[in-house]
mmCIF file of C-alpha atoms in Angstrom:
data_model
loop_
_atom_site.group_PDB
_atom_site.id
_atom_site.type_symbol
_atom_site.label_atom_id
_atom_site.label_comp_id
_atom_site.label_asym_id
_atom_site.label_seq_id
_atom_site.Cartn_x
_atom_site.Cartn_y
_atom_site.Cartn_z
ATOM 1 C CA MET A 1 -11.182 11.032 13.101
ATOM 2 C CA LYS A 2 -9.031 14.092 12.626
ATOM 3 C CA THR A 3 -9.205 15.850 9.247
ATOM 4 C CA SER A 4 -5.394 16.190 9.275
ATOM 5 C CA GLN A 5 -4.997 12.435 9.542
ATOM 6 C CA ARG A 6 -7.268 11.934 6.540
ATOM 7 C CA ARG A 7 -5.432 14.630 4.578
ATOM 8 C CA LYS A 8 -2.062 12.996 5.339
ATOM 9 C CA THR A 9 -3.424 9.550 4.365
ATOM 10 C CA ALA A 10 -4.845 10.924 1.075
ATOM 11 C CA LEU A 11 -1.518 12.592 0.218
ATOM 12 C CA ILE A 12 0.320 9.349 0.892
ATOM 13 C CA LEU A 13 -2.149 7.397 -1.260
ATOM 14 C CA ILE A 14 -1.799 9.882 -4.077
ATOM 15 C CA SER A 15 1.998 10.005 -3.792
ATOM 16 C CA MET A 16 2.281 6.219 -3.779
ATOM 17 C CA SER A 17 -0.025 5.962 -6.850
ATOM 18 C CA ILE A 18 1.759 8.502 -9.044
ATOM 19 C CA PRO A 19 4.931 6.465 -9.618
ATOM 20 C CA MET A 20 2.797 3.360 -10.334
ATOM 21 C CA PHE A 21 0.644 5.345 -12.727
ATOM 22 C CA ILE A 22 3.586 6.462 -14.889
ATOM 23 C CA PRO A 23 4.149 3.085 -16.659
ATOM 24 C CA LEU A 24 0.370 2.778 -17.200
ATOM 25 C CA LEU A 25 0.239 6.265 -18.669
ATOM 26 C CA MET A 26 3.177 5.511 -20.951
ATOM 27 C CA GLN A 27 1.328 2.426 -22.170
ATOM 28 C CA MET A 28 -1.822 4.424 -22.812
ATOM 29 C CA LEU A 29 0.243 6.978 -24.751
ATOM 30 C CA GLY A 30 1.443 4.314 -27.119
ATOM 31 C CA TYR A 31 4.788 3.300 -25.602
ATOM 32 C CA ARG A 32 4.619 -0.486 -25.583
ATOM 33 C CA LEU A 33 6.135 -1.650 -22.326
ATOM 34 C CA ILE A 34 6.969 -5.414 -22.054
ATOM 35 C CA ILE A 35 5.353 -5.635 -18.676
ATOM 36 C CA PHE A 36 1.914 -4.958 -20.218
ATOM 37 C CA ASN A 37 2.297 -7.526 -23.044
ATOM 38 C CA ASN A 38 0.084 -10.064 -21.292
ATOM 39 C CA ILE A 39 -2.116 -8.940 -18.431
ATOM 40 C CA GLY A 40 -4.371 -11.929 -18.965
ATOM 41 C CA LEU A 41 -7.658 -10.018 -19.168
ATOM 42 C CA ASP A 42 -8.528 -10.199 -22.876
ATOM 43 C CA GLU A 43 -11.161 -12.723 -23.895
ATOM 44 C CA ASN A 44 -8.740 -14.790 -25.991
ATOM 45 C CA ASN A 45 -6.352 -15.226 -23.021
ATOM 46 C CA LEU A 46 -8.424 -15.706 -19.924
ATOM 47 C CA ALA A 47 -7.272 -17.929 -17.100
ATOM 48 C CA SER A 48 -9.094 -21.142 -16.239
ATOM 49 C CA TRP A 49 -12.289 -20.945 -14.223
ATOM 50 C CA TYR A 50 -10.610 -22.626 -11.223
ATOM 51 C CA ALA A 51 -7.933 -19.896 -11.114
ATOM 52 C CA TRP A 52 -10.729 -17.273 -10.961
ATOM 53 C CA ILE A 53 -12.516 -19.221 -8.218
ATOM 54 C CA THR A 54 -9.258 -19.539 -6.288
ATOM 55 C CA ALA A 55 -8.630 -15.777 -6.673
ATOM 56 C CA LEU A 56 -12.157 -15.020 -5.434
ATOM 57 C CA VAL A 57 -11.653 -17.255 -2.368
ATOM 58 C CA VAL A 58 -8.283 -15.549 -1.662
ATOM 59 C CA THR A 59 -9.961 -12.122 -1.921
ATOM 60 C CA LEU A 60 -12.764 -13.039 0.471
ATOM 61 C CA LEU A 61 -10.548 -14.700 2.994
ATOM 62 C CA TYR A 62 -8.049 -11.832 3.095
ATOM 63 C CA VAL A 63 -10.725 -9.163 3.355
ATOM 64 C CA LEU A 64 -12.503 -11.080 6.148
ATOM 65 C CA TYR A 65 -9.187 -11.662 7.935
ATOM 66 C CA THR A 66 -8.438 -7.936 7.812
ATOM 67 C CA PHE A 67 -11.914 -7.043 9.065
ATOM 68 C CA LYS A 68 -11.430 -9.443 12.018
ATOM 69 C CA LYS A 69 -7.898 -8.253 12.904
ATOM 70 C CA ILE A 70 -8.558 -4.554 12.331
ATOM 71 C CA PRO A 71 -12.206 -3.743 13.175
ATOM 72 C CA PHE A 72 -11.665 -0.117 12.163
ATOM 73 C CA VAL A 73 -11.303 -1.190 8.519
ATOM 74 C CA TYR A 74 -14.649 -3.061 8.714
ATOM 75 C CA GLU A 75 -16.446 -0.210 10.457
ATOM 76 C CA MET A 76 -15.358 2.295 7.788
ATOM 77 C CA GLN A 77 -16.883 0.300 4.901
ATOM 78 C CA LYS A 78 -20.235 2.068 5.195
ATOM 79 C CA GLU A 79 -18.692 5.539 4.740
ATOM 80 C CA VAL A 80 -19.238 7.374 1.447
ATOM 81 C CA SER A 81 -16.743 10.186 1.049
ATOM 82 C CA LEU A 82 -14.109 11.843 -1.099
ATOM 83 C CA PHE A 83 -11.513 9.991 0.896
ATOM 84 C CA LYS A 84 -12.977 6.669 -0.178
ATOM 85 C CA LEU A 85 -12.988 7.861 -3.805
ATOM 86 C CA ILE A 86 -9.289 8.734 -3.477
ATOM 87 C CA GLY A 87 -8.822 5.142 -2.206
ATOM 88 C CA LEU A 88 -9.786 3.946 -5.721
ATOM 89 C CA LEU A 89 -6.310 4.952 -6.828
ATOM 90 C CA SER A 90 -5.100 1.772 -5.078
ATOM 91 C CA ILE A 91 -6.461 -0.179 -8.097
ATOM 92 C CA ILE A 92 -3.341 1.034 -9.915
ATOM 93 C CA GLY A 93 -1.215 -0.501 -7.215
ATOM 94 C CA GLY A 94 -3.043 -3.814 -7.567
ATOM 95 C CA LEU A 95 -2.269 -3.866 -11.306
ATOM 96 C CA ILE A 96 1.360 -2.804 -11.177
ATOM 97 C CA GLU A 97 2.297 -4.936 -8.122
ATOM 98 C CA GLU A 98 0.863 -8.084 -9.678
ATOM 99 C CA LEU A 99 2.673 -7.430 -12.934
ATOM 100 C CA VAL A 100 5.952 -6.956 -10.977
ATOM 101 C CA PHE A 101 5.695 -9.487 -8.072
ATOM 102 C CA ARG A 102 3.839 -12.226 -9.872
ATOM 103 C CA GLN A 103 4.326 -12.042 -13.624
ATOM 104 C CA TRP A 104 7.732 -10.395 -13.990
ATOM 105 C CA LEU A 105 9.481 -11.720 -10.895
ATOM 106 C CA MET A 106 8.115 -15.283 -10.975
ATOM 107 C CA ASP A 107 8.717 -15.611 -14.727
ATOM 108 C CA LEU A 108 12.255 -14.310 -14.215
ATOM 109 C CA LEU A 109 12.894 -16.893 -11.527
ATOM 110 C CA ASP A 110 11.334 -19.603 -13.672
ATOM 111 C CA SER A 111 13.638 -18.656 -16.600
ATOM 112 C CA LYS A 112 16.639 -18.962 -14.199
ATOM 113 C CA GLY A 113 15.541 -22.537 -13.385
ATOM 114 C CA TYR A 114 14.049 -21.992 -9.927
ATOM 115 C CA GLY A 115 11.164 -24.248 -9.040
ATOM 116 C CA ALA A 116 7.597 -23.319 -8.169
ATOM 117 C CA ILE A 117 8.102 -23.329 -4.414
ATOM 118 C CA ILE A 118 11.086 -20.940 -4.571
ATOM 119 C CA GLN A 119 9.191 -18.672 -6.925
ATOM 120 C CA VAL A 120 6.208 -18.571 -4.576
ATOM 121 C CA LEU A 121 8.359 -17.947 -1.492
ATOM 122 C CA ILE A 122 10.469 -15.258 -3.014
ATOM 123 C CA SER A 123 7.417 -13.529 -4.468
ATOM 124 C CA GLY A 124 5.734 -13.620 -1.051
ATOM 125 C CA ILE A 125 8.718 -12.429 0.897
ATOM 126 C CA LEU A 126 9.511 -9.455 -1.390
ATOM 127 C CA PHE A 127 5.854 -8.521 -1.526
ATOM 128 C CA ALA A 128 5.751 -8.522 2.302
ATOM 129 C CA LEU A 129 8.923 -6.461 2.668
ATOM 130 C CA ILE A 130 7.520 -3.732 0.383
ATOM 131 C CA HIS A 131 4.243 -3.677 2.290
ATOM 132 C CA ILE A 132 5.586 -3.269 5.830
ATOM 133 C CA ILE A 133 5.724 0.375 4.891
ATOM 134 C CA TRP A 134 2.460 0.655 6.844
ATOM 135 C CA VAL A 135 4.430 0.163 10.003
ATOM 136 C CA ILE A 136 6.720 3.023 9.104
ATOM 137 C CA PHE A 137 3.652 5.344 8.784
ATOM 138 C CA SER A 138 2.260 4.169 12.080
ATOM 139 C CA ARG A 139 5.589 4.238 13.902
ATOM 140 C CA ASP A 140 4.249 1.307 15.904
ATOM 141 C CA MET A 141 6.756 -1.495 15.694
ATOM 142 C CA LYS A 142 4.612 -4.044 17.511
ATOM 143 C CA PHE A 143 2.584 -4.386 14.319
ATOM 144 C CA LEU A 144 5.628 -5.111 12.169
ATOM 145 C CA ARG A 145 5.443 -8.899 12.594
ATOM 146 C CA GLY A 146 1.659 -9.057 11.944
ATOM 147 C CA ALA A 147 1.947 -6.803 8.898
ATOM 148 C CA PHE A 148 4.800 -8.878 7.489
ATOM 149 C CA ILE A 149 3.050 -12.182 8.076
ATOM 150 C CA SER A 150 -0.315 -11.066 6.613
ATOM 151 C CA THR A 151 1.189 -9.573 3.456
ATOM 152 C CA PHE A 152 3.510 -12.564 3.066
ATOM 153 C CA LEU A 153 0.470 -14.812 3.170
ATOM 154 C CA LEU A 154 -1.344 -12.673 0.596
ATOM 155 C CA GLY A 155 1.648 -12.550 -1.677
ATOM 156 C CA THR A 156 2.091 -16.313 -1.382
ATOM 157 C CA LEU A 157 -1.509 -17.000 -2.080
ATOM 158 C CA LEU A 158 -1.557 -14.753 -5.117
ATOM 159 C CA ALA A 159 1.617 -16.442 -6.344
ATOM 160 C CA ILE A 160 -0.186 -19.773 -6.039
ATOM 161 C CA VAL A 161 -3.133 -18.326 -7.963
ATOM 162 C CA TYR A 162 -0.712 -17.223 -10.689
ATOM 163 C CA LEU A 163 0.626 -20.787 -11.004
ATOM 164 C CA ILE A 164 -2.862 -22.339 -10.862
ATOM 165 C CA GLY A 165 -3.862 -20.009 -13.711
ATOM 166 C CA ASN A 166 -0.984 -21.294 -15.825
ATOM 167 C CA ARG A 167 0.982 -18.018 -15.316
ATOM 168 C CA ASN A 168 -1.989 -15.864 -16.275
ATOM 169 C CA VAL A 169 -1.854 -12.778 -14.093
ATOM 170 C CA GLY A 170 -5.469 -11.621 -14.722
ATOM 171 C CA PRO A 171 -7.062 -13.317 -11.647
ATOM 172 C CA CYS A 172 -4.274 -11.977 -9.446
ATOM 173 C CA ILE A 173 -4.729 -8.390 -10.725
ATOM 174 C CA ILE A 174 -8.516 -8.474 -10.102
ATOM 175 C CA SER A 175 -8.096 -10.074 -6.672
ATOM 176 C CA HIS A 176 -5.428 -7.551 -5.575
ATOM 177 C CA ALA A 177 -7.358 -4.563 -6.960
ATOM 178 C CA LEU A 178 -10.544 -5.619 -5.089
ATOM 179 C CA ILE A 179 -8.644 -6.125 -1.864
ATOM 180 C CA ASN A 180 -6.942 -2.713 -2.246
ATOM 181 C CA VAL A 181 -10.210 -0.911 -2.922
ATOM 182 C CA ILE A 182 -11.946 -2.498 0.028
ATOM 183 C CA ILE A 183 -9.189 -2.230 2.675
ATOM 184 C CA GLU A 184 -6.192 -0.185 1.598
ATOM 185 C CA PRO A 185 -7.309 3.409 2.246
ATOM 186 C CA TRP A 186 -8.664 2.423 5.674
ATOM 187 C CA LEU A 187 -5.682 0.298 6.489
ATOM 188 C CA LEU A 188 -3.337 3.231 5.871
ATOM 189 C CA LEU A 189 -5.588 5.591 7.852
ATOM 190 C CA ALA A 190 -5.627 3.067 10.709
ATOM 191 C CA ALA A 191 -1.805 3.076 10.613
ATOM 192 C CA ILE A 192 -1.550 6.844 10.611
ATOM 193 C CA SER A 193 -4.207 7.343 13.340
ATOM 194 C CA LYS A 194 -2.981 4.291 15.310
ATOM 195 C CA ASN A 195 -6.654 3.308 15.400
ATOM 196 C CA TRP A 196 -6.314 -0.437 14.861
ATOM 197 C CA LYS A 197 -9.136 -1.652 17.050
ATOM 198 C CA THR A 198 -12.071 0.702 17.109
ATOM 199 C CA LYS A 199 -13.512 3.602 15.209
ATOM 200 C CA ILE A 200 -12.844 7.134 16.402
ATOM 201 C CA ALA A 201 -16.095 9.083 16.494
#
C-alpha cells in the first residue's frame, strides 16, 4: 500500500470530520444546539432493549456484508497503526449523521404528516446519496450502484431502528459509530487505492 494513498485518505478523513466536529465543539463550549437536545444516551432516556438488540444485529450484518464484498476491509482489521487511530474520527460522523438523517430529518417529516414508510425511505435515499462520495474518490463508476444500494440499506435499517426505539437515536448513533470505526477508514482507502478485492502487500 503506497504511503501517498494513506496520506491522502487520512487528509480526506480529517477534512470530512472537521465540519462535523464544529457543532459538537460548539455544544461542548456551552452553545446549546437543538440537534443535541436528545441524543438518547442518558440513563433516564435509554431506548428499549429490543431497539439496542436490533441495532447490534444491523451493525454485525453490515460489517460482515462489507467484509464479504470488500475483502481488503476485512484483511486490514489486524493492522495497528496511526492511520487506524485517525479512523477513530469517523465516530464524529456516526454521531452527526444520525442526528441529521434519523432524528432531525425523520422528525421533520413526521411533523409534516408523512408516514413511517416515507420517513424511512427518504432517510435511506438521502443517506445513500451523501455516501456515494466514495465513488468520486475512487473514480470507478462501476461501484456507484453497489455503493448506493449498500448505504441505502444501512440508512433504511438505521431508520427502522430509530422507529423501533420510539424515536430514540441512541442505538442508531452507537451502531453507526461502531460501523464507521470498523470499516470507514479502510473503505475510503480501498476507494482511493482501487483495492476492492485483495490486500496490496
